Short mmCIF file of C-alpha atoms in Angstrom, two decimals:
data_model
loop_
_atom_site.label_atom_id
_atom_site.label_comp_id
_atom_site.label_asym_id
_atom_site.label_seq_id
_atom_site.Cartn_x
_atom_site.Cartn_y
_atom_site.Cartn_z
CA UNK A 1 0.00 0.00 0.00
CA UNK A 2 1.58 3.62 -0.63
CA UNK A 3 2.28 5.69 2.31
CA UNK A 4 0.56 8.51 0.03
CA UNK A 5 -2.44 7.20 0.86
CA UNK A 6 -2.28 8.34 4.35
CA UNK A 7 -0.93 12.30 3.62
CA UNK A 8 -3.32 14.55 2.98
CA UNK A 9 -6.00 11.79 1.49
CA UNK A 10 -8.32 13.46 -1.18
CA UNK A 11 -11.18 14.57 1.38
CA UNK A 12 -8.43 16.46 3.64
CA UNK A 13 -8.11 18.98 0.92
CA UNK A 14 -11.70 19.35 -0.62
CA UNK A 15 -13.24 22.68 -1.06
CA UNK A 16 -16.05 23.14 1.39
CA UNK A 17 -18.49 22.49 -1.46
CA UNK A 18 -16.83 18.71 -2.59
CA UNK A 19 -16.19 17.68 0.81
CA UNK A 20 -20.25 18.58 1.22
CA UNK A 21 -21.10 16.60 -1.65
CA UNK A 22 -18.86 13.71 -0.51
CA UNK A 23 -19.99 13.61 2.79
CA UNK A 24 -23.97 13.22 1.12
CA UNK A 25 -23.06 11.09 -1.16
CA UNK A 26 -21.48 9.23 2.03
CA UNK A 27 -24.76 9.08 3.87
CA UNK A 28 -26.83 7.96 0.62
CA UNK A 29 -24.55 4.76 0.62
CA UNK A 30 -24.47 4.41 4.15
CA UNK A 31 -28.28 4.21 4.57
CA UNK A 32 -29.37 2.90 1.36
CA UNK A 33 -26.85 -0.30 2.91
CA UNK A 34 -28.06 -0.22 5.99
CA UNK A 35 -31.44 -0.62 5.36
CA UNK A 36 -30.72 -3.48 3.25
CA UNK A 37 -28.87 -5.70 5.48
CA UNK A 38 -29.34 -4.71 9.10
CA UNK A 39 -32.39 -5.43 11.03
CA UNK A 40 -31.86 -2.74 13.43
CA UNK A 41 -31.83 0.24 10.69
CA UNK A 42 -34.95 -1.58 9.21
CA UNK A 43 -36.08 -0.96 12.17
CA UNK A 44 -35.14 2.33 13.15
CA UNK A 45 -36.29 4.12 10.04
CA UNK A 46 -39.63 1.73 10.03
CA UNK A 47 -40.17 3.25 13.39
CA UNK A 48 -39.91 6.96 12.13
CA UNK A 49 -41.67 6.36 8.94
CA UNK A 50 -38.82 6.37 6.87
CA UNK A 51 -37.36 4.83 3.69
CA UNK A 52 -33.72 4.60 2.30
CA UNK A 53 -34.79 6.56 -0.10
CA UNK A 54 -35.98 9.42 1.69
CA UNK A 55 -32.53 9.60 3.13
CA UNK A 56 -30.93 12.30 0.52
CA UNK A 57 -27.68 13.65 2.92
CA UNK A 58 -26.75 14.35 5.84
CA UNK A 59 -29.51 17.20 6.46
CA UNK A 60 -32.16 14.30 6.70
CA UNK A 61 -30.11 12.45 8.92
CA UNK A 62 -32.33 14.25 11.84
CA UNK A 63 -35.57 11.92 10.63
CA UNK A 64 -33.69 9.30 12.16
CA UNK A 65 -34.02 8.54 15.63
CA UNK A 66 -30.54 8.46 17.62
CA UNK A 67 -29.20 5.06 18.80
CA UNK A 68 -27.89 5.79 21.84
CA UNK A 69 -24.63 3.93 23.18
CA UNK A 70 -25.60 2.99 26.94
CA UNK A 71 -28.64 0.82 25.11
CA UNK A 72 -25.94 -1.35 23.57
CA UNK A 73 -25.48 -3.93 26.21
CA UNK A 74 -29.63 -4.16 26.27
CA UNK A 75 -29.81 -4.70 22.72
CA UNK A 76 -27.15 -7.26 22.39
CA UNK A 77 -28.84 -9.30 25.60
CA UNK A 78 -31.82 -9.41 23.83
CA UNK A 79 -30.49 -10.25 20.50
CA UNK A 80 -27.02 -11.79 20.46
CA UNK A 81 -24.57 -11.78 19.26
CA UNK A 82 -24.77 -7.95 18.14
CA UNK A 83 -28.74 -7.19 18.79
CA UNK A 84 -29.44 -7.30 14.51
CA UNK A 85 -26.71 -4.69 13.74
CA UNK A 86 -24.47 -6.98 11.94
CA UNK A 87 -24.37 -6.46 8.38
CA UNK A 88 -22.71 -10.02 7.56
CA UNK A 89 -22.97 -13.58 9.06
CA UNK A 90 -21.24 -13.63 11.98
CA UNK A 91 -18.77 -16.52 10.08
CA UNK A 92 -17.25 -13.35 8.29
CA UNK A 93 -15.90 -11.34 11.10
CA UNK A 94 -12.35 -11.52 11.63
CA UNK A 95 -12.33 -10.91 16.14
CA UNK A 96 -14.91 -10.76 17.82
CA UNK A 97 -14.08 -8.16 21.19
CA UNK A 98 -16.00 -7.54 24.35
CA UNK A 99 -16.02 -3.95 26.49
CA UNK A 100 -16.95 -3.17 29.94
CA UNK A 101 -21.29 -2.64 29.36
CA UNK A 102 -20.63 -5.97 28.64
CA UNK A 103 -21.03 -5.18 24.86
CA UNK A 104 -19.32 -6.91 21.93
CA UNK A 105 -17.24 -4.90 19.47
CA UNK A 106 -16.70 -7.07 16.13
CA UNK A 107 -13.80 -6.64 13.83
CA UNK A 108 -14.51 -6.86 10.17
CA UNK A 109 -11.94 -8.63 7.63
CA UNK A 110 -9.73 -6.16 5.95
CA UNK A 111 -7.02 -3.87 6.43
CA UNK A 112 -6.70 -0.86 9.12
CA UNK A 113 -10.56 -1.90 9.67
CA UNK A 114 -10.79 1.05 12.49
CA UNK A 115 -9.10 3.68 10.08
CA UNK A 116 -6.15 4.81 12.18
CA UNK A 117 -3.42 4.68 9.61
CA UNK A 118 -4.25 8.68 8.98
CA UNK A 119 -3.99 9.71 12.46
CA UNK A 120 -1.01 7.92 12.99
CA UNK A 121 0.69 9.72 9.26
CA UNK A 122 -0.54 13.16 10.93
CA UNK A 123 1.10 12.53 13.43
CA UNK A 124 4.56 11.75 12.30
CA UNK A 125 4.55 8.50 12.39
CA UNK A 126 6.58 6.81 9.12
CA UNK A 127 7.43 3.08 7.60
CA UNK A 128 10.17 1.49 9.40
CA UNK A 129 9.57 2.72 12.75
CA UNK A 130 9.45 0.72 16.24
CA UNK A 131 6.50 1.84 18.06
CA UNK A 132 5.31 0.25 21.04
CA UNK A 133 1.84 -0.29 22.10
CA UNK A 134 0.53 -0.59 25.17
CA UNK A 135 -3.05 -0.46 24.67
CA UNK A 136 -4.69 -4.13 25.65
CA UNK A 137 -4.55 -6.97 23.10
CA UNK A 138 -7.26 -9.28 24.89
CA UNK A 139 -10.95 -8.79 25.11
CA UNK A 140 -11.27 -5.08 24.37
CA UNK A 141 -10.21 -3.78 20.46
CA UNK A 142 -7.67 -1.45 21.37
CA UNK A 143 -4.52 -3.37 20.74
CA UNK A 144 -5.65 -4.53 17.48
CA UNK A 145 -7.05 -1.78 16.46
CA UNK A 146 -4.33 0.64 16.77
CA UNK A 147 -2.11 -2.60 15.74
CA UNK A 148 -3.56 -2.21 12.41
CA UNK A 149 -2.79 1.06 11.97
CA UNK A 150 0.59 0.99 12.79
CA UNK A 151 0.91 -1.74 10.27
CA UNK A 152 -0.83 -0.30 7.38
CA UNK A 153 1.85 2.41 7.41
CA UNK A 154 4.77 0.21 7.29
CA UNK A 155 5.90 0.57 11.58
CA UNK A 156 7.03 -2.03 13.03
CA UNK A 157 4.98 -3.20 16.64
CA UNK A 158 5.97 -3.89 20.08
CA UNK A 159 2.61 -5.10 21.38
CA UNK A 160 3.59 -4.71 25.17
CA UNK A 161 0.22 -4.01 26.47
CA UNK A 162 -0.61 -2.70 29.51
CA UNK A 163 0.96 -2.67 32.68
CA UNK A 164 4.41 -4.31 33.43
CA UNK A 165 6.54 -0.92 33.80
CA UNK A 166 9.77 -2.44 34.16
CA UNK A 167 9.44 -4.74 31.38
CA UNK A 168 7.51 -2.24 29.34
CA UNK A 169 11.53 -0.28 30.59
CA UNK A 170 13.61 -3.12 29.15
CA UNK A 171 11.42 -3.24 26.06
CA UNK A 172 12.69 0.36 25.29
CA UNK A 173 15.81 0.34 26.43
CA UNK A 174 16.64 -2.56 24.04
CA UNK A 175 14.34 -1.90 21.44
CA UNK A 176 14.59 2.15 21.13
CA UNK A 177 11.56 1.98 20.03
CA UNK A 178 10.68 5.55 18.59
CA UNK A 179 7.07 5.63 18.82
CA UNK A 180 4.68 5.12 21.79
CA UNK A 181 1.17 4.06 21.88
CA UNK A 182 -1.42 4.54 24.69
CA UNK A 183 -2.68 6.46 27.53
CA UNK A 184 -0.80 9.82 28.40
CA UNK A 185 -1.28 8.87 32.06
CA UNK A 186 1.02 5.74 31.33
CA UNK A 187 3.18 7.39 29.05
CA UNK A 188 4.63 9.56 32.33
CA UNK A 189 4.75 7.26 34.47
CA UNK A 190 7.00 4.81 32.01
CA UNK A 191 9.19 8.36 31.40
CA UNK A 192 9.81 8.80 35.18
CA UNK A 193 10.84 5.57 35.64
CA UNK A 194 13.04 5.42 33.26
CA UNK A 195 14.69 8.38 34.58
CA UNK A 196 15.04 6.89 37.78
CA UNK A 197 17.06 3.80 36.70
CA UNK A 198 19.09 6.02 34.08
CA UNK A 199 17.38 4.97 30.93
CA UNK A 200 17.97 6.89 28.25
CA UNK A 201 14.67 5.47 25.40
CA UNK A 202 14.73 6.60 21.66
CA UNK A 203 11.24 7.79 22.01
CA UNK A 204 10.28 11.12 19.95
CA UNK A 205 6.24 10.84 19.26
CA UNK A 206 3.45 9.98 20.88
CA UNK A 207 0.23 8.61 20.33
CA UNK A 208 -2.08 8.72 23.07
CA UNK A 209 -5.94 7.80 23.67
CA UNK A 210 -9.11 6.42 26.16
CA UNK A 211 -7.82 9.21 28.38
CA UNK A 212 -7.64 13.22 28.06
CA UNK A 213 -3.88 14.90 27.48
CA UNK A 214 -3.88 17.94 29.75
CA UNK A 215 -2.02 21.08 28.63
CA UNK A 216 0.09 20.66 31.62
CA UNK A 217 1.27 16.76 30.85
CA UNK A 218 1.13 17.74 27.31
CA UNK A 219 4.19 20.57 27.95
CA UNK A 220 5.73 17.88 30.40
CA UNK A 221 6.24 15.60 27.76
CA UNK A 222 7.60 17.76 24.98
CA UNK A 223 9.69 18.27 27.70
CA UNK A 224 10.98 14.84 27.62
CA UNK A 225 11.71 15.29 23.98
CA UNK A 226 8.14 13.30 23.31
CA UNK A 227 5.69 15.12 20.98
CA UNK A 228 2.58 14.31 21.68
CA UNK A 229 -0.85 13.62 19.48
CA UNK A 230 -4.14 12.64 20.66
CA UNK A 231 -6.94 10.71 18.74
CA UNK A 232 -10.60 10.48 19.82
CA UNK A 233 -12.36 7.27 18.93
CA UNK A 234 -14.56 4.35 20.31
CA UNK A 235 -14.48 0.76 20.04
CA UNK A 236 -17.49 0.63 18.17
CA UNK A 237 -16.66 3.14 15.46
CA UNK A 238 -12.65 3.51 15.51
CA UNK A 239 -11.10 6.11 14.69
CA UNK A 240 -13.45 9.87 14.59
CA UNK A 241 -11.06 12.49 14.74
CA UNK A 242 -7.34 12.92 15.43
CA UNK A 243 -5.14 16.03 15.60
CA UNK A 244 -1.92 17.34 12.98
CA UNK A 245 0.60 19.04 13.36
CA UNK A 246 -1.07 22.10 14.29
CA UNK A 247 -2.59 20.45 17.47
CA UNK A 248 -5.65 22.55 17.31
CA UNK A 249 -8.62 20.02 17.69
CA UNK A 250 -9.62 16.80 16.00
CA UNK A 251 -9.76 16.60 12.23
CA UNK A 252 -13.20 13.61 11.17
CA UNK A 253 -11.49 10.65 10.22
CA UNK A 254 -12.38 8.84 6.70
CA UNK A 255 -15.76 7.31 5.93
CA UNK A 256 -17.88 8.76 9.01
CA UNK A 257 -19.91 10.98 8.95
CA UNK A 258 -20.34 13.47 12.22
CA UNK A 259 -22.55 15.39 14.02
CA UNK A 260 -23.26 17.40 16.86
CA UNK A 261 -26.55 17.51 18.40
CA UNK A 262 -28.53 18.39 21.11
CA UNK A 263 -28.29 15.56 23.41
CA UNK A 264 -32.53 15.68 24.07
CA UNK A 265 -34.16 16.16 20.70
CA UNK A 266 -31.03 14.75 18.84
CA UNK A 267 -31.24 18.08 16.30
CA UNK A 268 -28.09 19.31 14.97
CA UNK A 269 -26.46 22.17 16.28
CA UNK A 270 -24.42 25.24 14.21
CA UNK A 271 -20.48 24.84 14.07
CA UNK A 272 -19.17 25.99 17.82
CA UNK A 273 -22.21 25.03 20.12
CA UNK A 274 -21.69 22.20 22.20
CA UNK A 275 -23.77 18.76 21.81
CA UNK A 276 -23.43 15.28 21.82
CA UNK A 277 -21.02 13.69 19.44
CA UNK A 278 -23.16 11.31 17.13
CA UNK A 279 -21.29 9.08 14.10
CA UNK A 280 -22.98 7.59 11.29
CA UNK A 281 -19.83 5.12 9.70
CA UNK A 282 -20.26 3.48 6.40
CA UNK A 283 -18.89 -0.09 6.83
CA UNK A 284 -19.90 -3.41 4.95
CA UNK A 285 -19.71 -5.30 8.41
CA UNK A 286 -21.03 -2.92 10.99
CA UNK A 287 -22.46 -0.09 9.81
CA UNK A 288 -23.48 2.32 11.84
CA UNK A 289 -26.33 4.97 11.88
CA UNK A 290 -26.53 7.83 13.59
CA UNK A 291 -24.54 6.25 17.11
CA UNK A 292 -24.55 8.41 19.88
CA UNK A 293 -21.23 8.17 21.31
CA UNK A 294 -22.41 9.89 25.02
CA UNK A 295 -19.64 12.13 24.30
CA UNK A 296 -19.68 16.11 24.21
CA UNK A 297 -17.93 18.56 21.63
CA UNK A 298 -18.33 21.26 19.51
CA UNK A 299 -17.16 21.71 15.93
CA UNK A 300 -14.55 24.78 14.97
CA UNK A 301 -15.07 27.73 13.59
CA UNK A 302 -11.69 28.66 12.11
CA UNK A 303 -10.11 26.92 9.54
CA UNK A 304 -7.11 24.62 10.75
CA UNK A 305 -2.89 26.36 9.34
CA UNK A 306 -2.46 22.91 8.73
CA UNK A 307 -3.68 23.27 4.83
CA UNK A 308 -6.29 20.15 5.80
CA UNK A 309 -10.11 21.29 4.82
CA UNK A 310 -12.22 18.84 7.07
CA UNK A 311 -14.24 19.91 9.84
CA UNK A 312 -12.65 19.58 13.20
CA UNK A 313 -13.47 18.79 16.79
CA UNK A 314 -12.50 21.17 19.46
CA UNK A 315 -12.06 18.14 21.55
CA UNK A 316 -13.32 15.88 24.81
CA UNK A 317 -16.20 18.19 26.20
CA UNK A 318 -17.40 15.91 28.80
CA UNK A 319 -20.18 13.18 28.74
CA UNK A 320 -23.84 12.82 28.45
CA UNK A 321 -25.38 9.62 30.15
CA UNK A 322 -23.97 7.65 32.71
CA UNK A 323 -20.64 6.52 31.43
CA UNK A 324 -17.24 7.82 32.88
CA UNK A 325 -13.70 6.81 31.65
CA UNK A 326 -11.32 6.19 34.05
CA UNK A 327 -7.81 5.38 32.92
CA UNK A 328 -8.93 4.00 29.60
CA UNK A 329 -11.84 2.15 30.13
CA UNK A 330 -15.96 3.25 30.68
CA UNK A 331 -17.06 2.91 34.29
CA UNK A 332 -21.14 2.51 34.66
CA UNK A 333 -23.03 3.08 37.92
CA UNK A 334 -24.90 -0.48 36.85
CA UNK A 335 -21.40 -2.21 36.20
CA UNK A 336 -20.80 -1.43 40.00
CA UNK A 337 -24.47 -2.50 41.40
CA UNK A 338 -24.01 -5.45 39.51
CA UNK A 339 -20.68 -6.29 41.25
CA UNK A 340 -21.88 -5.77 44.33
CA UNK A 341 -24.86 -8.12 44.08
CA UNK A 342 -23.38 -11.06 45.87
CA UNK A 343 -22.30 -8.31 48.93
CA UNK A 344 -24.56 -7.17 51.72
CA UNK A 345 -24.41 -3.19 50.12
CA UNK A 346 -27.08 -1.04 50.99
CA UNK A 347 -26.20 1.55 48.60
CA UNK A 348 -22.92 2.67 46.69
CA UNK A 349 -21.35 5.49 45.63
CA UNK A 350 -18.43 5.98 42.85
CA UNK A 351 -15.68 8.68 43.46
CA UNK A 352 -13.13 9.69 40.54
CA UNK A 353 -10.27 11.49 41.45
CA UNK A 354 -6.98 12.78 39.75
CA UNK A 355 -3.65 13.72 41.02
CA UNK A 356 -0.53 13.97 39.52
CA UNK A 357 -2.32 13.15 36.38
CA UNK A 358 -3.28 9.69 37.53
CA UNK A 359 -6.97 8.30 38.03
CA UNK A 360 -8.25 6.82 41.18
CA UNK A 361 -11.58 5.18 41.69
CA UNK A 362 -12.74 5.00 44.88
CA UNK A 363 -16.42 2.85 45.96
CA UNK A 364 -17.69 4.06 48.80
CA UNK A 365 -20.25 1.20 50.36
CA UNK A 366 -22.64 1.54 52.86
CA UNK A 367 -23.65 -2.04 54.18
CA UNK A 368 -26.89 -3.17 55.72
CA UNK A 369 -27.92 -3.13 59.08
CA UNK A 370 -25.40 -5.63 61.10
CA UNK A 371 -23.82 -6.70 58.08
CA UNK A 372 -20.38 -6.65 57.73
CA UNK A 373 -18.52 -6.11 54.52
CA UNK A 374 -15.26 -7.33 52.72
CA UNK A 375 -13.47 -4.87 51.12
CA UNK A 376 -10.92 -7.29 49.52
CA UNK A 377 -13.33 -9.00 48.05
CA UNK A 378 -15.49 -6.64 47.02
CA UNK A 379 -12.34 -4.96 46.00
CA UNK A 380 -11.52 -7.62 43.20
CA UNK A 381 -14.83 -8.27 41.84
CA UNK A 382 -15.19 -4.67 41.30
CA UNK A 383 -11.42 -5.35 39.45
CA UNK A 384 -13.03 -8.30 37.55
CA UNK A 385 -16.03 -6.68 36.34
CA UNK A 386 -14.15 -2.97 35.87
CA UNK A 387 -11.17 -4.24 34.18
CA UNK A 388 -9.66 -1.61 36.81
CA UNK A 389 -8.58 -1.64 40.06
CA UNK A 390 -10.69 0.37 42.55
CA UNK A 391 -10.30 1.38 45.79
CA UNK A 392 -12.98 0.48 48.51
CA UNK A 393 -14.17 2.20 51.36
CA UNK A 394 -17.03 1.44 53.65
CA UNK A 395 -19.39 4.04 55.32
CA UNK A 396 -21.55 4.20 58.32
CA UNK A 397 -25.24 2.63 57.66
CA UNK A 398 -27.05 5.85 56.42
CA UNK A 399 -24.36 7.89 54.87
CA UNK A 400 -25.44 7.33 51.63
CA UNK A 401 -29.08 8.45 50.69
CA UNK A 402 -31.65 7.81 47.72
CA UNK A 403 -30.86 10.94 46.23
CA UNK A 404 -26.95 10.82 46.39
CA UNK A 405 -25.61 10.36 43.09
CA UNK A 406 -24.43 7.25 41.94
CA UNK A 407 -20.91 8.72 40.82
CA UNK A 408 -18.83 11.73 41.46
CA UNK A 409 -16.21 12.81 39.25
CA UNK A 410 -13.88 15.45 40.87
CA UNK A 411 -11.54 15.69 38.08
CA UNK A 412 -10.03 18.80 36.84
CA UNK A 413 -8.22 18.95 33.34
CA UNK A 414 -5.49 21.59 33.88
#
């Protein structure tokens, strides 16, 4: 495959006017294919009154009801695997993934299948380079998926995964490995540590994800001789935006489509207001229409001095629903109640905090009357369930009442 593909790829560069008309023509495929292979489109637009053909760009995307992430793990329960959103039999996939929800994530059969490789070009990232990634290969897409990416363009992968800091050390100190993959949170703690045994790594860019890159660890790290680029995606759509050289918000990756709209009546709102992120992707294996990520953003008004064309993000807003990410992965209020359903918890209460630019999760639990509670194991079946560790601490009976909420996120982004 030529690197060209990934520099500046012919809708970077489009006049307003072609990249409008591409981005139509992109929704007439989309839906037309949609409604002819998945049940839950059929569906959707049945519901609303709709035909494919009433679907002429993305100004009638609005006629179409929102599918909203958080009903995922509902829709799959009651119609596995993938609750009629599968465009192919299931025979075709190449993975099949699970995320915390539970909900399944599946990976169709061809190259770069979460579009990546463009984000990763933007970002400096050339043929020939060691990169390694420490996003998780098992269960969850993000190894693979950024995996793909990296391989598309011609790098060559270290696929540490998470954890393991002092292996994760000798991995760079004997690879010098130029290129890093995964959270920024991770990415400083790997750089202080290697300072601290006298490691001098070959690293020079960053990738990082699942986690927000505050201007504060941003300037620490170019400090360390890292520059630093941030993409914004989700395991069920890949890649949505990513940021050049410029750093100025995230440019809309290829072959989505993206709107922001009010998170209530699911209208679109003008460029700068801020609204829900919501993706329709054209896919032959999973497409998806009109997918409300939860996520909150606003589009720019300026143009970007990086010469590209396409609309751009301004970046992570904050969340609508109940999902939270904490280092990486989506925390749920019912992930935790359903933890705790073999424990004698009267009620619960989720605590996110950050210092030092590292999460902590803390579960307060208030047991019944006599009961008696342990923490340890409550402690590792909130691990199990979370995919993160979590800190427990129990609370007098009656601290917690009906109308305390179910999580509190204290985090600041500074």
């Amino acid at each position: 495959m030529s690197e060209s593909r990934f520099y500046l790829p012919r809708f970077e560069a489009m006049p307003p006017e072609q990249w409008s008309a591409y981005q139509d023509d992109l929704v007439r495929r989309t839906i037309t294919y949609a409604a002819a292979h998945v049940p839950e489109v059929q569906q959707r637009l049945a519901a609303a009154g709709l035909r494919a053909e009433d679907i002429h760009g993305v100004a009638d995307l609005a006629a179409i009801p929102l599918l909203d992430k958080d009903n995922l793990p509902a829709l799959q329960a009651a119609n596995p695997p993938f609750g009629g959103m599968l465009a192919v039999p299931v025979e075709q996939l190449k993975r099949i993934y699970m995320s915390p929800g539970p909900i399944l994530d599946p990976e169709g059969d061809r190259p770069d299948y979460w579009r990546w490789a463009a984000a990763f070009w933007a970002a400096g990232f050339r043929r020939g380079d060691i990169v390694i990634n420490t996003f998780a290969y098992h269960f969850t897409p993000a190894g693979a998926m950024f995996d793909s990416a990296l391989r598309a363009l011609g790098c060559v992968v270290v696929p540490t995964g998470p954890g393991n800091t002092e292996w994760q050390l000798d991995v760079l100190a004997q690879t010098q490995a130029v290129g890093y993959v995964g959270t920024p949170d991770f990415l400083k703690i790997l750089l202080e540590k290697a300072a601290e045994r006298g490691i001098t790594t070959g690293l020079r860019r960053a990738y990082v994800s699942a986690a927000p890159l505050p201007p504060s660890l941003r300037a620490w790290l170019a400090e360390q001789g890292v520059a630093t680029f941030q993409g914004y995606g989700t395991a069920d759509v890949g890649a949505i935006g990513y940021e050049c050289e410029a750093q100025d918000g995230w440019h809309i990756a290829p072959d989505i489509v993206v709107e922001i709209v009010d998170p209530e009546s699911g209208q679109p709102l003008p460029a700068g207001e801020k609204g829900e992120v919501v993706v329709t992707r054209a896919d032959t294996a999973y497409p998806l229409v009109r997918f409300a990520t939860g996520d909150l953003s606003a589009f720019h008004t300026e143009p970007c001095t990086c010469g590209r064309t396409t609309p751009r993000l301004v970046g992570f807003l904050g969340r609508v629903g109940e999902a939270v990410k904490v280092r990486g992965m989506f925390v749920r209020p019912r992930q935790i109640a359903r933890a705790l359903e073999g424990f004698p918890v009267a009620r619960f209460q989720a605590v996110i905090s950050r210092a030092e630019h590292r999460d902590t999760l803390t579960v307060r639990v208030e047991p019944h009357p006599n009961a008696t509670l342990d923490t340890d194991a409550i402690a590792a079946t909130l691990r199990e369930t979370l995919k993160l560790r979590a800190d427990v601490v129990v609370v007098p009976h009656g601290t917690l009442h009906e109308e305390s909420p179910l999580l509190v996120d204290e985090r600041t982004w500074e």
